[in-house]
Amino acid sequence: GESVGLHLPTLSVQEGDNSIINCAYSNSASDYFIWYKQESGKGPQFIIDIRSNMDKRQGQRVTVLLNKTVKHLSLQIAATQPGDSAVYFCAENAGGTSYGKLTFGQGTILTVHP
Amino acid sequence: SQTIHQWPATLVQPVGSPLSLECTVEGTSNPNLYWYRQAAGRGLQLLFYSVGIGQISSEVPQNLSASRPQDRQFILSSKKLLLSDSGFYLCAWILQKETQYFGPGTRLLVL
């Protein structure tokens, strides 16, 4: 079936660097994408979302880029901090009558070194 | 504001015992509700979702069942737990937009 996957399972950066986490999706019908951050032992926390009619969306220190041509999604974190260390998941919603169901990628472990 | 609760936070159960995990949402009405399971170091697998009271859809065949006795209450159950039921169980909700918001999760260990 359709799936969402990640290019890199782990990412290590130095504090202050910019981080880029990538995600590939295969369902061309997906029209809504979300990035979540999950800290150890906690539920996923919403970071930022983007609809398929957009290419870029910015939040506080985070930017999500969507390339529909190659079905690629990325999360950019500016000035990465130790508190950003977590597992990051992308998720897609195929819309229509999918009742809000999301398909999640495997996740990328981000480690920020002070 | 809306909040979502799950309990218990952790649970250790013997194989063959029953299970009941509860999820409740506050501050909203008629949300879509979801149960996910997450194995250690893995992604989230959707187990069940509900669009209203008494309406349950199962995503994967398994040893678990779900019920929605009230608008803001979602229950995950099992009559006899298996070792493979161990994992981190997450409840989530949606109101109007497609963003799902997750609860704190229940960590289940079946021995």
mmCIF file of C-alpha atoms in Angstrom:
data_model
loop_
_atom_site.group_PDB
_atom_site.id
_atom_site.type_symbol
_atom_site.label_atom_id
_atom_site.label_comp_id
_atom_site.label_asym_id
_atom_site.label_seq_id
_atom_site.Cartn_x
_atom_site.Cartn_y
_atom_site.Cartn_z
ATOM 1 C CA GLY A 1 0.000 0.000 0.000
ATOM 2 C CA GLU A 2 0.960 3.647 0.022
ATOM 3 C CA SER A 3 3.526 4.631 2.594
ATOM 4 C CA VAL A 4 5.546 7.483 3.935
ATOM 5 C CA GLY A 5 9.222 6.936 4.564
ATOM 6 C CA LEU A 6 12.303 8.775 5.722
ATOM 7 C CA HIS A 7 15.682 9.008 4.034
ATOM 8 C CA LEU A 8 17.798 9.225 7.200
ATOM 9 C CA PRO A 9 17.018 7.344 10.389
ATOM 10 C CA THR A 10 19.461 9.386 12.532
ATOM 11 C CA LEU A 11 20.827 12.899 12.439
ATOM 12 C CA SER A 12 23.460 14.372 14.749
ATOM 13 C CA VAL A 13 24.158 18.102 14.788
ATOM 14 C CA GLN A 14 25.944 20.644 16.919
ATOM 15 C CA GLU A 15 24.018 23.179 18.930
ATOM 16 C CA GLY A 16 23.406 26.269 16.829
ATOM 17 C CA ASP A 17 23.542 24.451 13.503
ATOM 18 C CA ASN A 18 20.583 24.169 11.181
ATOM 19 C CA SER A 19 18.958 20.733 10.876
ATOM 20 C CA ILE A 20 17.174 19.282 7.880
ATOM 21 C CA ILE A 21 15.020 16.172 8.204
ATOM 22 C CA ASN A 22 13.706 14.591 5.031
ATOM 23 C CA CYS A 23 10.663 12.515 4.193
ATOM 24 C CA ALA A 24 9.476 10.817 1.005
ATOM 25 C CA TYR A 25 5.855 9.998 0.384
ATOM 26 C CA SER A 26 4.311 7.818 -2.276
ATOM 27 C CA ASN A 27 0.592 8.614 -2.195
ATOM 28 C CA SER A 28 0.015 11.250 -4.857
ATOM 29 C CA ALA A 29 -3.511 11.795 -3.467
ATOM 30 C CA SER A 30 -2.168 13.085 -0.135
ATOM 31 C CA ASP A 31 -3.139 16.701 0.344
ATOM 32 C CA TYR A 32 -2.066 17.451 3.893
ATOM 33 C CA PHE A 33 1.211 16.810 5.677
ATOM 34 C CA ILE A 34 2.258 17.161 9.283
ATOM 35 C CA TRP A 35 5.520 17.044 11.208
ATOM 36 C CA TYR A 36 5.506 15.755 14.771
ATOM 37 C CA LYS A 37 8.169 15.752 17.466
ATOM 38 C CA GLN A 38 8.219 12.903 19.964
ATOM 39 C CA GLU A 39 10.333 12.979 23.078
ATOM 40 C CA SER A 40 11.127 9.799 24.916
ATOM 41 C CA GLY A 41 8.104 8.354 26.721
ATOM 42 C CA LYS A 42 5.720 11.041 25.490
ATOM 43 C CA GLY A 43 3.066 11.356 22.821
ATOM 44 C CA PRO A 44 3.899 13.048 19.505
ATOM 45 C CA GLN A 45 3.683 16.823 19.575
ATOM 46 C CA PHE A 46 2.470 18.813 16.573
ATOM 47 C CA ILE A 47 5.169 21.026 15.074
ATOM 48 C CA ILE A 48 3.954 22.335 11.751
ATOM 49 C CA ASP A 49 1.708 21.363 8.854
ATOM 50 C CA ILE A 50 1.377 22.148 5.178
ATOM 51 C CA ARG A 51 -1.277 21.640 2.547
ATOM 52 C CA SER A 52 -0.582 20.402 -0.948
ATOM 53 C CA ASN A 53 -1.418 23.787 -2.472
ATOM 54 C CA MET A 54 1.616 25.269 -0.718
ATOM 55 C CA ASP A 55 5.362 24.797 -1.250
ATOM 56 C CA LYS A 56 6.641 26.315 1.958
ATOM 57 C CA ARG A 57 5.423 27.218 5.377
ATOM 58 C CA GLN A 58 7.311 28.804 8.249
ATOM 59 C CA GLY A 59 6.851 28.649 11.979
ATOM 60 C CA GLN A 60 8.989 29.629 14.883
ATOM 61 C CA ARG A 61 12.496 28.338 13.991
ATOM 62 C CA VAL A 62 10.950 25.686 11.751
ATOM 63 C CA THR A 63 10.190 25.590 8.042
ATOM 64 C CA VAL A 64 8.461 22.850 6.103
ATOM 65 C CA LEU A 65 9.087 22.489 2.379
ATOM 66 C CA LEU A 66 6.917 20.432 0.063
ATOM 67 C CA ASN A 67 8.012 19.298 -3.376
ATOM 68 C CA LYS A 68 5.068 17.585 -5.005
ATOM 69 C CA THR A 69 6.959 16.845 -8.192
ATOM 70 C CA VAL A 70 9.275 14.417 -6.434
ATOM 71 C CA LYS A 71 6.940 13.715 -3.507
ATOM 72 C CA HIS A 72 9.365 15.012 -0.934
ATOM 73 C CA LEU A 73 8.826 16.776 2.373
ATOM 74 C CA SER A 74 11.446 18.344 4.600
ATOM 75 C CA LEU A 75 11.601 19.949 8.011
ATOM 76 C CA GLN A 76 14.212 22.601 8.633
ATOM 77 C CA ILE A 77 15.074 23.617 12.177
ATOM 78 C CA ALA A 78 17.082 26.793 12.547
ATOM 79 C CA ALA A 79 19.646 27.264 15.323
ATOM 80 C CA THR A 80 19.072 23.766 16.669
ATOM 81 C CA GLN A 81 19.046 23.506 20.455
ATOM 82 C CA PRO A 82 19.600 20.522 22.788
ATOM 83 C CA GLY A 83 15.867 20.639 23.560
ATOM 84 C CA ASP A 84 15.197 19.802 19.923
ATOM 85 C CA SER A 85 16.651 16.321 20.444
ATOM 86 C CA ALA A 86 13.796 13.902 19.780
ATOM 87 C CA VAL A 87 12.318 11.612 17.143
ATOM 88 C CA TYR A 88 10.674 13.481 14.277
ATOM 89 C CA PHE A 89 7.846 11.938 12.260
ATOM 90 C CA CYS A 90 6.262 13.067 9.055
ATOM 91 C CA ALA A 91 2.667 12.069 8.398
ATOM 92 C CA GLU A 92 0.357 12.352 5.430
ATOM 93 C CA ASN A 93 -3.396 12.580 5.119
ATOM 94 C CA ALA A 94 -4.885 11.354 1.872
ATOM 95 C CA GLY A 95 -7.945 13.538 2.374
ATOM 96 C CA GLY A 96 -11.283 12.685 0.825
ATOM 97 C CA THR A 97 -13.129 10.125 2.905
ATOM 98 C CA SER A 98 -10.081 8.931 4.827
ATOM 99 C CA TYR A 99 -11.675 10.256 8.062
ATOM 100 C CA GLY A 100 -8.566 12.120 9.002
ATOM 101 C CA LYS A 101 -6.432 8.991 9.073
ATOM 102 C CA LEU A 102 -2.727 9.632 8.948
ATOM 103 C CA THR A 103 0.068 7.473 7.568
ATOM 104 C CA PHE A 104 3.302 7.951 9.503
ATOM 105 C CA GLY A 105 6.890 7.576 8.444
ATOM 106 C CA GLN A 106 9.360 5.548 10.485
ATOM 107 C CA GLY A 107 10.885 8.579 12.182
ATOM 108 C CA THR A 108 14.266 10.304 12.341
ATOM 109 C CA ILE A 109 16.239 10.517 15.553
ATOM 110 C CA LEU A 110 17.712 13.997 15.960
ATOM 111 C CA THR A 111 20.540 14.356 18.466
ATOM 112 C CA VAL A 112 21.831 17.827 19.261
ATOM 113 C CA HIS A 113 25.268 18.025 20.873
ATOM 114 C CA PRO A 114 26.019 21.024 23.090
ATOM 115 C CA SER B 1 -8.782 24.711 25.354
ATOM 116 C CA GLN B 2 -8.873 21.066 24.417
ATOM 117 C CA THR B 3 -7.014 18.413 26.371
ATOM 118 C CA ILE B 4 -6.699 14.667 26.011
ATOM 119 C CA HIS B 5 -6.114 12.222 28.827
ATOM 120 C CA GLN B 6 -5.002 8.615 28.885
ATOM 121 C CA TRP B 7 -4.770 6.196 31.760
ATOM 122 C CA PRO B 8 -3.113 4.359 33.137
ATOM 123 C CA ALA B 9 0.274 5.815 32.231
ATOM 124 C CA THR B 10 2.003 2.452 32.584
ATOM 125 C CA LEU B 11 0.707 -1.069 32.957
ATOM 126 C CA VAL B 12 2.299 -4.468 33.486
ATOM 127 C CA GLN B 13 -0.012 -7.398 32.784
ATOM 128 C CA PRO B 14 0.444 -11.167 32.573
ATOM 129 C CA VAL B 15 -0.223 -13.027 29.347
ATOM 130 C CA GLY B 16 -3.867 -14.061 29.112
ATOM 131 C CA SER B 17 -5.176 -11.275 31.346
ATOM 132 C CA PRO B 18 -7.772 -8.714 30.159
ATOM 133 C CA LEU B 19 -6.992 -5.134 29.216
ATOM 134 C CA SER B 20 -8.821 -1.832 29.347
ATOM 135 C CA LEU B 21 -7.162 1.456 28.390
ATOM 136 C CA GLU B 22 -9.122 4.662 28.507
ATOM 137 C CA CYS B 23 -8.870 7.894 26.579
ATOM 138 C CA THR B 24 -10.963 10.991 27.205
ATOM 139 C CA VAL B 25 -11.027 14.354 25.496
ATOM 140 C CA GLU B 26 -12.084 17.628 27.118
ATOM 141 C CA GLY B 27 -13.124 20.910 25.597
ATOM 142 C CA THR B 28 -14.558 19.629 22.341
ATOM 143 C CA SER B 29 -17.563 17.806 20.920
ATOM 144 C CA ASN B 30 -17.917 15.042 18.356
ATOM 145 C CA PRO B 31 -14.219 14.591 17.648
ATOM 146 C CA ASN B 32 -12.802 11.805 15.519
ATOM 147 C CA LEU B 33 -10.811 9.561 17.845
ATOM 148 C CA TYR B 34 -7.918 7.232 17.078
ATOM 149 C CA TRP B 35 -5.918 4.477 18.780
ATOM 150 C CA TYR B 36 -2.318 3.870 17.716
ATOM 151 C CA ARG B 37 0.307 1.407 18.859
ATOM 152 C CA GLN B 38 4.006 2.171 18.754
ATOM 153 C CA ALA B 39 6.597 -0.570 19.172
ATOM 154 C CA ALA B 40 9.942 0.410 20.722
ATOM 155 C CA GLY B 41 11.983 2.489 18.268
ATOM 156 C CA ARG B 42 9.317 2.278 15.615
ATOM 157 C CA GLY B 43 6.625 4.398 13.989
ATOM 158 C CA LEU B 44 2.933 4.607 14.777
ATOM 159 C CA GLN B 45 0.476 1.972 13.607
ATOM 160 C CA LEU B 46 -3.199 2.954 13.448
ATOM 161 C CA LEU B 47 -5.350 0.359 15.222
ATOM 162 C CA PHE B 48 -8.853 1.844 15.382
ATOM 163 C CA TYR B 49 -10.670 5.047 14.657
ATOM 164 C CA SER B 50 -14.128 6.345 15.504
ATOM 165 C CA VAL B 51 -16.176 9.130 13.938
ATOM 166 C CA GLY B 52 -18.959 8.988 16.509
ATOM 167 C CA ILE B 53 -20.538 7.193 19.470
ATOM 168 C CA GLY B 54 -20.696 3.457 18.857
ATOM 169 C CA GLN B 55 -18.885 3.758 15.506
ATOM 170 C CA ILE B 56 -15.624 1.835 15.378
ATOM 171 C CA SER B 57 -13.427 1.032 12.381
ATOM 172 C CA SER B 58 -10.586 -1.456 12.682
ATOM 173 C CA GLU B 59 -7.467 -0.969 10.624
ATOM 174 C CA VAL B 60 -5.646 -4.228 11.286
ATOM 175 C CA PRO B 61 -6.765 -7.673 12.450
ATOM 176 C CA GLN B 62 -5.595 -8.179 16.004
ATOM 177 C CA ASN B 63 -6.259 -9.303 19.510
ATOM 178 C CA LEU B 64 -7.679 -5.942 20.516
ATOM 179 C CA SER B 65 -11.047 -4.211 20.300
ATOM 180 C CA ALA B 66 -12.243 -0.651 20.785
ATOM 181 C CA SER B 67 -15.430 0.992 21.965
ATOM 182 C CA ARG B 68 -16.796 4.502 22.166
ATOM 183 C CA PRO B 69 -19.537 4.563 24.796
ATOM 184 C CA GLN B 70 -19.599 8.363 25.026
ATOM 185 C CA ASP B 71 -18.767 11.203 22.671
ATOM 186 C CA ARG B 72 -15.444 12.003 24.311
ATOM 187 C CA GLN B 73 -14.460 8.571 25.585
ATOM 188 C CA PHE B 74 -12.544 5.935 23.641
ATOM 189 C CA ILE B 75 -11.621 2.577 25.170
ATOM 190 C CA LEU B 76 -9.136 -0.036 23.993
ATOM 191 C CA SER B 77 -9.703 -3.567 25.279
ATOM 192 C CA SER B 78 -8.569 -7.137 25.093
ATOM 193 C CA LYS B 79 -10.031 -10.298 26.592
ATOM 194 C CA LYS B 80 -6.678 -12.127 26.682
ATOM 195 C CA LEU B 81 -3.392 -10.301 26.254
ATOM 196 C CA LEU B 82 -0.549 -11.706 24.154
ATOM 197 C CA LEU B 83 3.154 -10.967 24.512
ATOM 198 C CA SER B 84 2.988 -9.186 21.160
ATOM 199 C CA ASP B 85 0.482 -6.686 22.584
ATOM 200 C CA SER B 86 3.280 -4.946 24.476
ATOM 201 C CA GLY B 87 3.926 -1.421 23.277
ATOM 202 C CA PHE B 88 3.170 2.252 23.681
ATOM 203 C CA TYR B 89 -0.516 3.007 23.051
ATOM 204 C CA LEU B 90 -1.479 6.460 21.918
ATOM 205 C CA CYS B 91 -4.888 8.072 21.604
ATOM 206 C CA ALA B 92 -5.437 11.027 19.286
ATOM 207 C CA TRP B 93 -8.266 13.325 18.255
ATOM 208 C CA ILE B 94 -9.296 15.635 15.434
ATOM 209 C CA LEU B 95 -12.041 18.238 15.533
ATOM 210 C CA GLN B 96 -12.232 20.263 12.359
ATOM 211 C CA LYS B 97 -8.813 20.444 10.760
ATOM 212 C CA GLU B 98 -6.794 17.421 9.830
ATOM 213 C CA THR B 99 -4.213 17.902 12.557
ATOM 214 C CA GLN B 100 -4.276 15.036 15.033
ATOM 215 C CA TYR B 101 -3.413 15.838 18.625
ATOM 216 C CA PHE B 102 -2.039 13.049 20.764
ATOM 217 C CA GLY B 103 -2.439 12.065 24.376
ATOM 218 C CA PRO B 104 0.460 11.235 26.703
ATOM 219 C CA GLY B 105 0.269 7.513 25.948
ATOM 220 C CA THR B 106 0.079 4.280 27.956
ATOM 221 C CA ARG B 107 3.076 1.998 28.124
ATOM 222 C CA LEU B 108 1.944 -1.635 28.276
ATOM 223 C CA LEU B 109 4.241 -4.503 29.117
ATOM 224 C CA VAL B 110 2.866 -8.012 28.821
ATOM 225 C CA LEU B 111 4.896 -10.661 30.649
#
